[in-house]
Coordinates of C-alpha atoms in Angstrom, one line a residue:
V426 CA 19.4 -4.5 -3.1
Y427 CA 18.8 -1.2 -1.5
Q428 CA 15.4 -0.8 0.0
M429 CA 13.6 2.2 1.0
A430 CA 12.3 2.2 4.2
G431 CA 8.8 3.4 5.0
K432 CA 7.2 2.6 1.9
I433 CA 4.8 0.2 3.3
K434 CA 3.7 2.6 5.9
Q435 CA 3.2 5.3 3.2
M436 CA 1.2 2.9 1.0
I437 CA -1.1 2.0 4.0
D438 CA -1.5 5.6 4.8
T439 CA -2.4 6.5 1.2
I440 CA -4.8 3.6 1.1
I441 CA -6.6 4.4 4.1
A442 CA -6.6 8.3 3.3
Q443 CA -8.0 7.8 -0.1
R444 CA -10.7 5.3 0.9
A445 CA -11.7 6.8 4.2
K446 CA -11.8 10.4 3.2
D447 CA -11.4 11.7 6.8
N448 CA -14.1 9.2 8.1
P449 CA -12.7 7.6 11.2
M450 CA -15.0 4.8 11.1
L451 CA -14.1 4.0 7.5
A452 CA -10.5 4.2 8.4
G453 CA -11.0 1.6 11.1
V454 CA -13.0 -0.6 8.6
I455 CA -10.2 -0.4 6.0
K456 CA -7.5 -1.2 8.8
T457 CA -9.5 -4.3 9.6
K458 CA -9.6 -5.3 5.9
L459 CA -5.8 -5.0 5.7
M460 CA -5.6 -7.1 9.0
L461 CA -7.6 -9.8 7.4
K462 CA -5.3 -9.8 4.4
G463 CA -2.4 -10.3 6.8
I464 CA -1.1 -6.6 7.0
D465 CA -1.2 -5.0 10.4
P466 CA -1.2 -1.3 9.8
N467 CA 0.1 -0.7 13.5
K468 CA 3.1 -2.7 12.9
F469 CA 4.6 -0.4 10.4
T470 CA 6.4 2.8 11.0
P471 CA 8.2 5.1 8.5
Q472 CA 11.5 3.4 9.7
S473 CA 10.1 -0.1 9.0
D474 CA 11.9 -2.1 6.5
D475 CA 10.0 -2.6 3.2
D476 CA 9.1 -6.3 2.8
P477 CA 8.7 -7.1 -1.1
A478 CA 5.7 -9.5 -0.3
I479 CA 4.0 -6.9 1.9
L480 CA 4.4 -4.4 -0.8
A481 CA 2.8 -6.7 -3.3
K482 CA -0.2 -7.6 -1.1
L483 CA -0.7 -3.8 -0.6
D484 CA -0.6 -3.3 -4.3
V485 CA -3.4 -5.9 -4.7
V486 CA -5.4 -4.5 -1.8
A487 CA -5.0 -0.8 -3.3
K488 CA -6.4 -2.1 -6.8
E489 CA -9.3 -4.0 -5.2
L490 CA -10.4 -1.0 -3.1
K491 CA -10.4 1.4 -6.0

């Protein structure tokens, strides 16, 4: 199965950008929420392999935060 690297990082950045709207304090709160859900935003880079389990969690988080 071919996996695109960096999708997790992209999703995290998108979630933070959409919710924080350039507010650094809100960005910190969102990063903390992700960490509480078992996703460490600092652990992922554009070169990180995409883990389907993490992608599924991010999908749920993205829907929750809308």
